[in-house]
Amino acid sequence: MEENKGQSGWQEVSCLAGRMHLRIPEDYRKPSNEVAAVKFPITPRPQEIYINPEGNKILTFNLLDKPLQEQQVYPAVLEMQRVISHVYPESVRARAKEIKTDAGTMGWFAFVTGGIKEDSMHCMFIMPLDDNMMLGSYHFPEEQMEENRKMFMQMLRSIQLEVLSTS
């Protein structure tokens, strides 16, 4: 992982084998295997995990072996939202949306789940990466929704993709 300190409060990270770059809060780090095992007790775990020092804000990325083209982003994220709504009725806090960024079209939505200490907000997002689905999530305490939603949007808009060489 490559990290560059830059704009105050933010760092640039390279993830998914250098195929994606983005800016995240400067205090977020990759967790130890022990912390990752506690936060994600089932396997497989997300391919990339970044966590704040308090352990209550977690950003994940997974490049799935599942085809995804730009025109499929909104229908796919809408279906993900439908599935989550079925599992957690009335949990959706931000309905499926599509945003356009320099990296392309992304889809996202947010839902809440109950926690032991506090309720957790989950922002799920997808985008095509090398014609496959990149699935990500950003988890944080529900009462911090507005502040963290803005941070989430900044992170999404900062994503840059590496183009694979075809030669």
Short mmCIF file of N, CA and C in Angstrom, two decimals:
data_model
loop_
_atom_site.label_atom_id
_atom_site.label_comp_id
_atom_site.label_asym_id
_atom_site.label_seq_id
_atom_site.Cartn_x
_atom_site.Cartn_y
_atom_site.Cartn_z
N MET A 1 0.85 -1.18 0.00
CA MET A 1 0.00 0.00 0.00
C MET A 1 0.89 1.24 0.00
N GLU A 2 0.53 2.13 -0.84
CA GLU A 2 1.29 3.37 -0.95
C GLU A 2 0.47 4.47 -0.29
N GLU A 3 1.07 5.23 0.57
CA GLU A 3 0.37 6.33 1.22
C GLU A 3 1.15 7.61 1.03
N ASN A 4 0.45 8.64 0.69
CA ASN A 4 1.06 9.97 0.55
C ASN A 4 0.24 10.95 1.37
N LYS A 5 0.89 11.64 2.27
CA LYS A 5 0.20 12.69 3.03
C LYS A 5 0.09 13.88 2.09
N GLY A 6 -1.05 14.52 2.13
CA GLY A 6 -1.21 15.65 1.23
C GLY A 6 -2.07 16.68 1.90
N GLN A 7 -3.17 17.01 1.23
CA GLN A 7 -4.15 17.96 1.72
C GLN A 7 -4.41 17.67 3.20
N SER A 8 -4.43 18.69 4.00
CA SER A 8 -4.57 18.54 5.44
C SER A 8 -5.72 17.61 5.81
N GLY A 9 -5.40 16.59 6.60
CA GLY A 9 -6.41 15.67 7.07
C GLY A 9 -6.67 14.48 6.16
N TRP A 10 -6.01 14.43 5.01
CA TRP A 10 -6.26 13.35 4.04
C TRP A 10 -4.96 12.72 3.60
N GLN A 11 -5.04 11.46 3.19
CA GLN A 11 -3.90 10.75 2.60
C GLN A 11 -4.38 10.04 1.33
N GLU A 12 -3.48 9.84 0.41
CA GLU A 12 -3.83 9.08 -0.78
C GLU A 12 -3.37 7.64 -0.58
N VAL A 13 -4.26 6.69 -0.90
CA VAL A 13 -3.90 5.27 -0.80
C VAL A 13 -4.12 4.61 -2.15
N SER A 14 -3.34 3.58 -2.35
CA SER A 14 -3.44 2.76 -3.55
C SER A 14 -3.94 1.39 -3.09
N CYS A 15 -5.00 0.88 -3.71
CA CYS A 15 -5.52 -0.41 -3.27
C CYS A 15 -5.92 -1.27 -4.46
N LEU A 16 -6.34 -2.48 -4.13
CA LEU A 16 -6.71 -3.48 -5.13
C LEU A 16 -5.57 -3.65 -6.13
N ALA A 17 -4.39 -3.97 -5.59
CA ALA A 17 -3.17 -4.22 -6.39
C ALA A 17 -2.82 -3.04 -7.28
N GLY A 18 -3.04 -1.82 -6.76
CA GLY A 18 -2.67 -0.61 -7.50
C GLY A 18 -3.64 -0.21 -8.59
N ARG A 19 -4.77 -0.87 -8.67
CA ARG A 19 -5.73 -0.57 -9.73
C ARG A 19 -6.63 0.61 -9.38
N MET A 20 -6.65 1.00 -8.11
CA MET A 20 -7.50 2.09 -7.68
C MET A 20 -6.74 2.95 -6.67
N HIS A 21 -6.93 4.25 -6.78
CA HIS A 21 -6.32 5.21 -5.85
C HIS A 21 -7.44 6.11 -5.35
N LEU A 22 -7.35 6.52 -4.09
CA LEU A 22 -8.31 7.45 -3.55
C LEU A 22 -7.74 8.14 -2.34
N ARG A 23 -8.44 9.19 -1.91
CA ARG A 23 -8.06 9.93 -0.72
C ARG A 23 -8.99 9.52 0.41
N ILE A 24 -8.37 9.22 1.58
CA ILE A 24 -9.11 8.83 2.78
C ILE A 24 -8.58 9.65 3.95
N PRO A 25 -9.31 9.70 5.06
CA PRO A 25 -8.79 10.44 6.22
C PRO A 25 -7.40 9.94 6.61
N GLU A 26 -6.53 10.87 7.01
CA GLU A 26 -5.13 10.53 7.25
C GLU A 26 -4.90 9.58 8.41
N ASP A 27 -5.87 9.45 9.33
CA ASP A 27 -5.64 8.54 10.46
C ASP A 27 -6.18 7.13 10.20
N TYR A 28 -6.76 6.87 9.03
CA TYR A 28 -7.24 5.52 8.70
C TYR A 28 -6.05 4.66 8.32
N ARG A 29 -6.04 3.41 8.80
CA ARG A 29 -4.95 2.47 8.54
C ARG A 29 -5.51 1.10 8.23
N LYS A 30 -4.69 0.25 7.64
CA LYS A 30 -5.05 -1.15 7.47
C LYS A 30 -4.96 -1.78 8.85
N PRO A 31 -5.97 -2.55 9.25
CA PRO A 31 -5.94 -3.16 10.58
C PRO A 31 -5.02 -4.38 10.61
N SER A 32 -4.62 -4.75 11.81
CA SER A 32 -3.86 -6.00 11.98
C SER A 32 -4.79 -7.16 11.64
N ASN A 33 -4.22 -8.32 11.42
CA ASN A 33 -5.03 -9.51 11.14
C ASN A 33 -5.99 -9.81 12.28
N GLU A 34 -5.54 -9.56 13.53
CA GLU A 34 -6.38 -9.82 14.69
C GLU A 34 -7.60 -8.89 14.72
N VAL A 35 -7.38 -7.61 14.45
CA VAL A 35 -8.48 -6.65 14.43
C VAL A 35 -9.42 -6.97 13.27
N ALA A 36 -8.87 -7.29 12.11
CA ALA A 36 -9.69 -7.64 10.94
C ALA A 36 -10.56 -8.86 11.25
N ALA A 37 -10.00 -9.83 11.96
CA ALA A 37 -10.74 -11.05 12.30
C ALA A 37 -11.90 -10.75 13.25
N VAL A 38 -11.72 -9.78 14.14
CA VAL A 38 -12.79 -9.39 15.06
C VAL A 38 -13.89 -8.63 14.31
N LYS A 39 -13.49 -7.69 13.46
CA LYS A 39 -14.45 -6.87 12.73
C LYS A 39 -15.16 -7.66 11.64
N PHE A 40 -14.48 -8.63 11.05
CA PHE A 40 -15.02 -9.45 9.96
C PHE A 40 -14.77 -10.92 10.30
N PRO A 41 -15.59 -11.49 11.19
CA PRO A 41 -15.33 -12.85 11.66
C PRO A 41 -15.55 -13.95 10.62
N ILE A 42 -16.26 -13.63 9.55
CA ILE A 42 -16.46 -14.64 8.52
C ILE A 42 -15.46 -14.44 7.39
N THR A 43 -15.20 -15.51 6.67
CA THR A 43 -14.31 -15.40 5.51
C THR A 43 -15.09 -15.77 4.27
N PRO A 44 -14.75 -15.21 3.12
CA PRO A 44 -13.59 -14.34 2.97
C PRO A 44 -13.89 -12.94 3.49
N ARG A 45 -12.84 -12.30 3.97
CA ARG A 45 -12.93 -10.91 4.43
C ARG A 45 -12.80 -9.99 3.21
N PRO A 46 -13.12 -8.72 3.38
CA PRO A 46 -12.89 -7.77 2.28
C PRO A 46 -11.41 -7.78 1.88
N GLN A 47 -11.15 -7.54 0.60
CA GLN A 47 -9.77 -7.53 0.10
C GLN A 47 -8.97 -6.37 0.66
N GLU A 48 -9.62 -5.25 0.85
CA GLU A 48 -8.96 -4.06 1.42
C GLU A 48 -9.82 -3.54 2.55
N ILE A 49 -9.20 -3.24 3.68
CA ILE A 49 -9.90 -2.69 4.84
C ILE A 49 -9.07 -1.53 5.38
N TYR A 50 -9.73 -0.42 5.66
CA TYR A 50 -9.10 0.73 6.33
C TYR A 50 -10.00 1.07 7.50
N ILE A 51 -9.38 1.40 8.64
CA ILE A 51 -10.15 1.62 9.86
C ILE A 51 -9.57 2.82 10.63
N ASN A 52 -10.44 3.56 11.29
CA ASN A 52 -9.97 4.70 12.09
C ASN A 52 -9.41 4.18 13.43
N PRO A 53 -8.67 5.03 14.17
CA PRO A 53 -8.06 4.57 15.43
C PRO A 53 -9.07 4.06 16.46
N GLU A 54 -10.27 4.62 16.50
CA GLU A 54 -11.28 4.19 17.46
C GLU A 54 -11.93 2.87 17.05
N GLY A 55 -11.76 2.49 15.80
CA GLY A 55 -12.32 1.23 15.31
C GLY A 55 -13.80 1.28 14.97
N ASN A 56 -14.39 2.48 14.93
CA ASN A 56 -15.82 2.56 14.65
C ASN A 56 -16.15 3.11 13.26
N LYS A 57 -15.13 3.36 12.45
CA LYS A 57 -15.33 3.77 11.05
C LYS A 57 -14.47 2.86 10.19
N ILE A 58 -15.12 2.16 9.28
CA ILE A 58 -14.42 1.15 8.48
C ILE A 58 -14.78 1.33 7.01
N LEU A 59 -13.77 1.32 6.17
CA LEU A 59 -13.91 1.44 4.72
C LEU A 59 -13.38 0.15 4.11
N THR A 60 -14.17 -0.48 3.23
CA THR A 60 -13.74 -1.74 2.61
C THR A 60 -13.89 -1.69 1.10
N PHE A 61 -13.10 -2.53 0.43
CA PHE A 61 -13.17 -2.67 -1.03
C PHE A 61 -13.01 -4.14 -1.40
N ASN A 62 -13.79 -4.57 -2.37
CA ASN A 62 -13.69 -5.93 -2.91
C ASN A 62 -13.84 -5.86 -4.43
N LEU A 63 -12.93 -6.44 -5.15
CA LEU A 63 -13.08 -6.57 -6.59
C LEU A 63 -13.60 -7.98 -6.84
N LEU A 64 -14.85 -8.06 -7.27
CA LEU A 64 -15.52 -9.34 -7.43
C LEU A 64 -15.37 -9.87 -8.85
N ASP A 65 -15.43 -11.16 -8.99
CA ASP A 65 -15.40 -11.80 -10.29
C ASP A 65 -16.83 -11.85 -10.81
N LYS A 66 -17.41 -10.66 -10.96
CA LYS A 66 -18.80 -10.51 -11.39
C LYS A 66 -18.84 -9.37 -12.39
N PRO A 67 -19.21 -9.65 -13.64
CA PRO A 67 -19.21 -8.59 -14.65
C PRO A 67 -20.10 -7.41 -14.27
N LEU A 68 -19.63 -6.21 -14.59
CA LEU A 68 -20.42 -5.00 -14.37
C LEU A 68 -19.97 -3.94 -15.37
N GLN A 69 -20.92 -3.43 -16.13
CA GLN A 69 -20.69 -2.34 -17.07
C GLN A 69 -21.36 -1.09 -16.51
N GLU A 70 -20.95 0.09 -16.99
CA GLU A 70 -21.50 1.34 -16.46
C GLU A 70 -23.02 1.38 -16.50
N GLN A 71 -23.61 0.93 -17.61
CA GLN A 71 -25.07 1.00 -17.75
C GLN A 71 -25.79 0.06 -16.77
N GLN A 72 -25.07 -0.85 -16.15
CA GLN A 72 -25.68 -1.77 -15.18
C GLN A 72 -25.57 -1.28 -13.74
N VAL A 73 -24.85 -0.19 -13.52
CA VAL A 73 -24.58 0.26 -12.15
C VAL A 73 -25.87 0.57 -11.38
N TYR A 74 -26.73 1.41 -11.93
CA TYR A 74 -27.94 1.78 -11.18
C TYR A 74 -28.87 0.59 -10.95
N PRO A 75 -29.19 -0.22 -11.98
CA PRO A 75 -30.02 -1.40 -11.71
C PRO A 75 -29.40 -2.34 -10.67
N ALA A 76 -28.08 -2.50 -10.69
CA ALA A 76 -27.41 -3.39 -9.74
C ALA A 76 -27.50 -2.85 -8.32
N VAL A 77 -27.25 -1.56 -8.12
CA VAL A 77 -27.29 -1.00 -6.75
C VAL A 77 -28.74 -0.97 -6.25
N LEU A 78 -29.68 -0.77 -7.15
CA LEU A 78 -31.10 -0.81 -6.77
C LEU A 78 -31.47 -2.21 -6.29
N GLU A 79 -30.97 -3.25 -6.95
CA GLU A 79 -31.23 -4.62 -6.54
C GLU A 79 -30.57 -4.92 -5.19
N MET A 80 -29.36 -4.42 -4.98
CA MET A 80 -28.69 -4.60 -3.68
C MET A 80 -29.54 -3.97 -2.57
N GLN A 81 -30.05 -2.76 -2.84
CA GLN A 81 -30.90 -2.08 -1.86
C GLN A 81 -32.16 -2.91 -1.58
N ARG A 82 -32.76 -3.49 -2.63
CA ARG A 82 -33.95 -4.31 -2.46
C ARG A 82 -33.67 -5.50 -1.55
N VAL A 83 -32.53 -6.16 -1.76
CA VAL A 83 -32.16 -7.32 -0.94
C VAL A 83 -31.96 -6.91 0.52
N ILE A 84 -31.23 -5.82 0.73
CA ILE A 84 -30.99 -5.33 2.10
C ILE A 84 -32.31 -4.96 2.77
N SER A 85 -33.23 -4.32 2.02
CA SER A 85 -34.53 -3.94 2.58
C SER A 85 -35.33 -5.16 2.99
N HIS A 86 -35.14 -6.25 2.27
CA HIS A 86 -35.85 -7.49 2.61
C HIS A 86 -35.28 -8.09 3.91
N VAL A 87 -33.95 -8.06 4.04
CA VAL A 87 -33.29 -8.61 5.23
C VAL A 87 -33.48 -7.71 6.45
N TYR A 88 -33.34 -6.40 6.23
CA TYR A 88 -33.49 -5.42 7.31
C TYR A 88 -34.61 -4.44 6.94
N PRO A 89 -35.87 -4.83 7.15
CA PRO A 89 -36.98 -3.93 6.77
C PRO A 89 -36.85 -2.55 7.40
N GLU A 90 -37.18 -1.55 6.63
CA GLU A 90 -37.18 -0.14 7.05
C GLU A 90 -35.81 0.37 7.47
N SER A 91 -34.74 -0.26 6.98
CA SER A 91 -33.39 0.15 7.37
C SER A 91 -32.77 1.17 6.43
N VAL A 92 -33.28 1.30 5.21
CA VAL A 92 -32.65 2.17 4.22
C VAL A 92 -32.79 3.63 4.63
N ARG A 93 -31.66 4.34 4.69
CA ARG A 93 -31.65 5.76 5.08
C ARG A 93 -31.36 6.68 3.89
N ALA A 94 -30.69 6.17 2.87
CA ALA A 94 -30.46 6.93 1.64
C ALA A 94 -30.73 5.96 0.50
N ARG A 95 -31.71 6.26 -0.32
CA ARG A 95 -32.11 5.38 -1.43
C ARG A 95 -31.02 5.32 -2.49
N ALA A 96 -31.05 4.26 -3.28
CA ALA A 96 -30.06 4.04 -4.34
C ALA A 96 -29.95 5.28 -5.23
N LYS A 97 -28.71 5.66 -5.46
CA LYS A 97 -28.40 6.82 -6.29
C LYS A 97 -27.23 6.48 -7.19
N GLU A 98 -27.11 7.23 -8.25
CA GLU A 98 -25.98 7.08 -9.17
C GLU A 98 -25.24 8.41 -9.18
N ILE A 99 -23.92 8.35 -9.11
CA ILE A 99 -23.13 9.58 -9.22
C ILE A 99 -22.09 9.38 -10.31
N LYS A 100 -21.78 10.46 -10.98
CA LYS A 100 -20.75 10.45 -12.03
C LYS A 100 -19.50 11.09 -11.44
N THR A 101 -18.37 10.43 -11.61
CA THR A 101 -17.10 10.96 -11.14
C THR A 101 -16.07 10.82 -12.25
N ASP A 102 -14.86 11.29 -12.00
CA ASP A 102 -13.78 11.13 -12.97
C ASP A 102 -13.50 9.66 -13.24
N ALA A 103 -13.76 8.80 -12.26
CA ALA A 103 -13.51 7.36 -12.41
C ALA A 103 -14.66 6.65 -13.11
N GLY A 104 -15.77 7.34 -13.34
CA GLY A 104 -16.92 6.73 -14.00
C GLY A 104 -18.17 6.79 -13.14
N THR A 105 -19.12 5.97 -13.48
CA THR A 105 -20.40 5.92 -12.79
C THR A 105 -20.32 5.01 -11.58
N MET A 106 -20.83 5.50 -10.46
CA MET A 106 -20.89 4.71 -9.23
C MET A 106 -22.32 4.73 -8.73
N GLY A 107 -22.70 3.65 -8.07
CA GLY A 107 -24.00 3.59 -7.43
C GLY A 107 -23.82 3.39 -5.94
N TRP A 108 -24.71 3.95 -5.13
CA TRP A 108 -24.60 3.79 -3.69
C TRP A 108 -25.96 3.93 -3.03
N PHE A 109 -26.05 3.41 -1.82
CA PHE A 109 -27.20 3.60 -0.94
C PHE A 109 -26.71 3.40 0.49
N ALA A 110 -27.54 3.76 1.46
CA ALA A 110 -27.14 3.63 2.87
C ALA A 110 -28.26 3.00 3.67
N PHE A 111 -27.87 2.18 4.65
CA PHE A 111 -28.83 1.55 5.54
C PHE A 111 -28.23 1.46 6.94
N VAL A 112 -29.11 1.26 7.92
CA VAL A 112 -28.69 1.21 9.32
C VAL A 112 -28.98 -0.17 9.89
N THR A 113 -28.09 -0.61 10.78
CA THR A 113 -28.31 -1.85 11.53
C THR A 113 -28.06 -1.56 13.01
N GLY A 114 -28.66 -2.36 13.86
CA GLY A 114 -28.47 -2.21 15.29
C GLY A 114 -27.12 -2.77 15.70
N GLY A 115 -26.53 -2.16 16.68
CA GLY A 115 -25.24 -2.62 17.18
C GLY A 115 -25.29 -2.80 18.68
N ILE A 116 -24.22 -3.34 19.23
CA ILE A 116 -24.15 -3.57 20.67
C ILE A 116 -24.04 -2.23 21.40
N LYS A 117 -23.10 -1.38 20.97
CA LYS A 117 -22.90 -0.08 21.62
C LYS A 117 -23.77 1.01 21.00
N GLU A 118 -23.89 0.96 19.66
CA GLU A 118 -24.63 2.00 18.94
C GLU A 118 -25.05 1.44 17.59
N ASP A 119 -26.06 2.08 16.98
CA ASP A 119 -26.47 1.66 15.65
C ASP A 119 -25.41 2.05 14.64
N SER A 120 -25.29 1.24 13.59
CA SER A 120 -24.26 1.48 12.57
C SER A 120 -24.90 1.83 11.23
N MET A 121 -24.32 2.81 10.57
CA MET A 121 -24.72 3.19 9.23
C MET A 121 -23.78 2.47 8.27
N HIS A 122 -24.33 1.98 7.17
CA HIS A 122 -23.54 1.28 6.15
C HIS A 122 -23.83 1.94 4.81
N CYS A 123 -22.82 2.53 4.20
CA CYS A 123 -22.95 3.06 2.85
C CYS A 123 -22.32 2.03 1.91
N MET A 124 -23.12 1.41 1.08
CA MET A 124 -22.64 0.42 0.12
C MET A 124 -22.47 1.11 -1.22
N PHE A 125 -21.41 0.78 -1.94
CA PHE A 125 -21.22 1.39 -3.25
C PHE A 125 -20.61 0.39 -4.22
N ILE A 126 -20.93 0.58 -5.49
CA ILE A 126 -20.39 -0.28 -6.55
C ILE A 126 -19.96 0.59 -7.72
N MET A 127 -19.02 0.03 -8.48
CA MET A 127 -18.60 0.67 -9.73
C MET A 127 -17.89 -0.38 -10.57
N PRO A 128 -17.87 -0.19 -11.89
CA PRO A 128 -17.11 -1.11 -12.72
C PRO A 128 -15.61 -0.83 -12.58
N LEU A 129 -14.83 -1.89 -12.48
CA LEU A 129 -13.37 -1.79 -12.47
C LEU A 129 -12.87 -2.97 -13.30
N ASP A 130 -12.24 -2.66 -14.41
CA ASP A 130 -11.80 -3.69 -15.36
C ASP A 130 -12.97 -4.61 -15.73
N ASP A 131 -14.14 -4.01 -15.98
CA ASP A 131 -15.35 -4.72 -16.40
C ASP A 131 -15.90 -5.68 -15.35
N ASN A 132 -15.42 -5.57 -14.11
CA ASN A 132 -15.96 -6.36 -13.00
C ASN A 132 -16.50 -5.42 -11.94
N MET A 133 -17.27 -5.97 -11.01
CA MET A 133 -17.87 -5.16 -9.96
C MET A 133 -16.89 -4.93 -8.82
N MET A 134 -16.65 -3.66 -8.53
CA MET A 134 -15.93 -3.29 -7.32
C MET A 134 -17.03 -2.92 -6.33
N LEU A 135 -17.07 -3.67 -5.22
CA LEU A 135 -18.06 -3.45 -4.18
C LEU A 135 -17.34 -2.87 -2.97
N GLY A 136 -17.84 -1.77 -2.48
CA GLY A 136 -17.23 -1.15 -1.31
C GLY A 136 -18.28 -0.84 -0.26
N SER A 137 -17.80 -0.56 0.94
CA SER A 137 -18.70 -0.17 2.01
C SER A 137 -17.97 0.79 2.96
N TYR A 138 -18.75 1.65 3.55
CA TYR A 138 -18.24 2.57 4.57
C TYR A 138 -19.18 2.47 5.75
N HIS A 139 -18.67 2.05 6.90
CA HIS A 139 -19.46 1.83 8.12
C HIS A 139 -19.07 2.87 9.16
N PHE A 140 -20.05 3.41 9.86
CA PHE A 140 -19.78 4.40 10.91
C PHE A 140 -20.99 4.51 11.83
N PRO A 141 -20.84 5.13 13.01
CA PRO A 141 -21.97 5.28 13.94
C PRO A 141 -23.09 6.09 13.30
N GLU A 142 -24.32 5.62 13.45
CA GLU A 142 -25.47 6.26 12.80
C GLU A 142 -25.62 7.74 13.16
N GLU A 143 -25.36 8.09 14.41
CA GLU A 143 -25.59 9.50 14.78
C GLU A 143 -24.65 10.46 14.07
N GLN A 144 -23.64 9.94 13.40
CA GLN A 144 -22.70 10.77 12.66
C GLN A 144 -23.00 10.77 11.15
N MET A 145 -24.24 10.48 10.78
CA MET A 145 -24.61 10.31 9.38
C MET A 145 -24.25 11.50 8.50
N GLU A 146 -24.67 12.69 8.87
CA GLU A 146 -24.44 13.84 7.98
C GLU A 146 -22.96 14.11 7.77
N GLU A 147 -22.21 14.18 8.85
CA GLU A 147 -20.77 14.45 8.78
C GLU A 147 -20.05 13.37 7.95
N ASN A 148 -20.38 12.11 8.21
CA ASN A 148 -19.69 11.02 7.51
C ASN A 148 -20.19 10.82 6.09
N ARG A 149 -21.41 11.19 5.80
CA ARG A 149 -21.90 11.11 4.42
C ARG A 149 -21.10 12.07 3.53
N LYS A 150 -20.80 13.25 4.04
CA LYS A 150 -19.99 14.21 3.28
C LYS A 150 -18.59 13.66 3.06
N MET A 151 -18.01 13.06 4.09
CA MET A 151 -16.68 12.45 3.97
C MET A 151 -16.72 11.30 2.96
N PHE A 152 -17.75 10.49 3.03
CA PHE A 152 -17.94 9.38 2.11
C PHE A 152 -17.97 9.89 0.66
N MET A 153 -18.72 10.94 0.42
CA MET A 153 -18.81 11.50 -0.94
C MET A 153 -17.44 12.03 -1.40
N GLN A 154 -16.70 12.66 -0.51
CA GLN A 154 -15.35 13.13 -0.86
C GLN A 154 -14.46 11.96 -1.25
N MET A 155 -14.55 10.87 -0.49
CA MET A 155 -13.74 9.69 -0.80
C MET A 155 -14.13 9.11 -2.16
N LEU A 156 -15.45 8.97 -2.41
CA LEU A 156 -15.89 8.43 -3.69
C LEU A 156 -15.42 9.30 -4.86
N ARG A 157 -15.57 10.60 -4.70
CA ARG A 157 -15.19 11.51 -5.80
C ARG A 157 -13.68 11.54 -6.04
N SER A 158 -12.91 11.11 -5.05
CA SER A 158 -11.45 11.13 -5.22
C SER A 158 -10.92 9.88 -5.93
N ILE A 159 -11.76 8.87 -6.13
CA ILE A 159 -11.30 7.61 -6.74
C ILE A 159 -10.78 7.84 -8.14
N GLN A 160 -9.60 7.30 -8.38
CA GLN A 160 -8.98 7.29 -9.71
C GLN A 160 -8.64 5.85 -10.03
N LEU A 161 -8.85 5.44 -11.27
CA LEU A 161 -8.58 4.06 -11.67
C LEU A 161 -7.33 4.00 -12.55
N GLU A 162 -6.57 2.93 -12.41
CA GLU A 162 -5.44 2.65 -13.29
C GLU A 162 -5.98 1.86 -14.47
N VAL A 163 -5.64 2.28 -15.65
CA VAL A 163 -6.07 1.56 -16.84
C VAL A 163 -5.08 0.41 -17.07
N LEU A 164 -5.63 -0.79 -17.22
CA LEU A 164 -4.77 -1.94 -17.49
C LEU A 164 -4.21 -1.84 -18.90
N SER A 165 -2.94 -2.11 -19.01
CA SER A 165 -2.28 -2.08 -20.33
C SER A 165 -2.72 -3.31 -21.12
N THR A 166 -3.07 -3.10 -22.38
CA THR A 166 -3.49 -4.21 -23.23
C THR A 166 -2.37 -4.70 -24.15
N SER A 167 -1.20 -4.11 -24.00
CA SER A 167 -0.11 -4.53 -24.88
C SER A 167 0.72 -5.62 -24.26
#
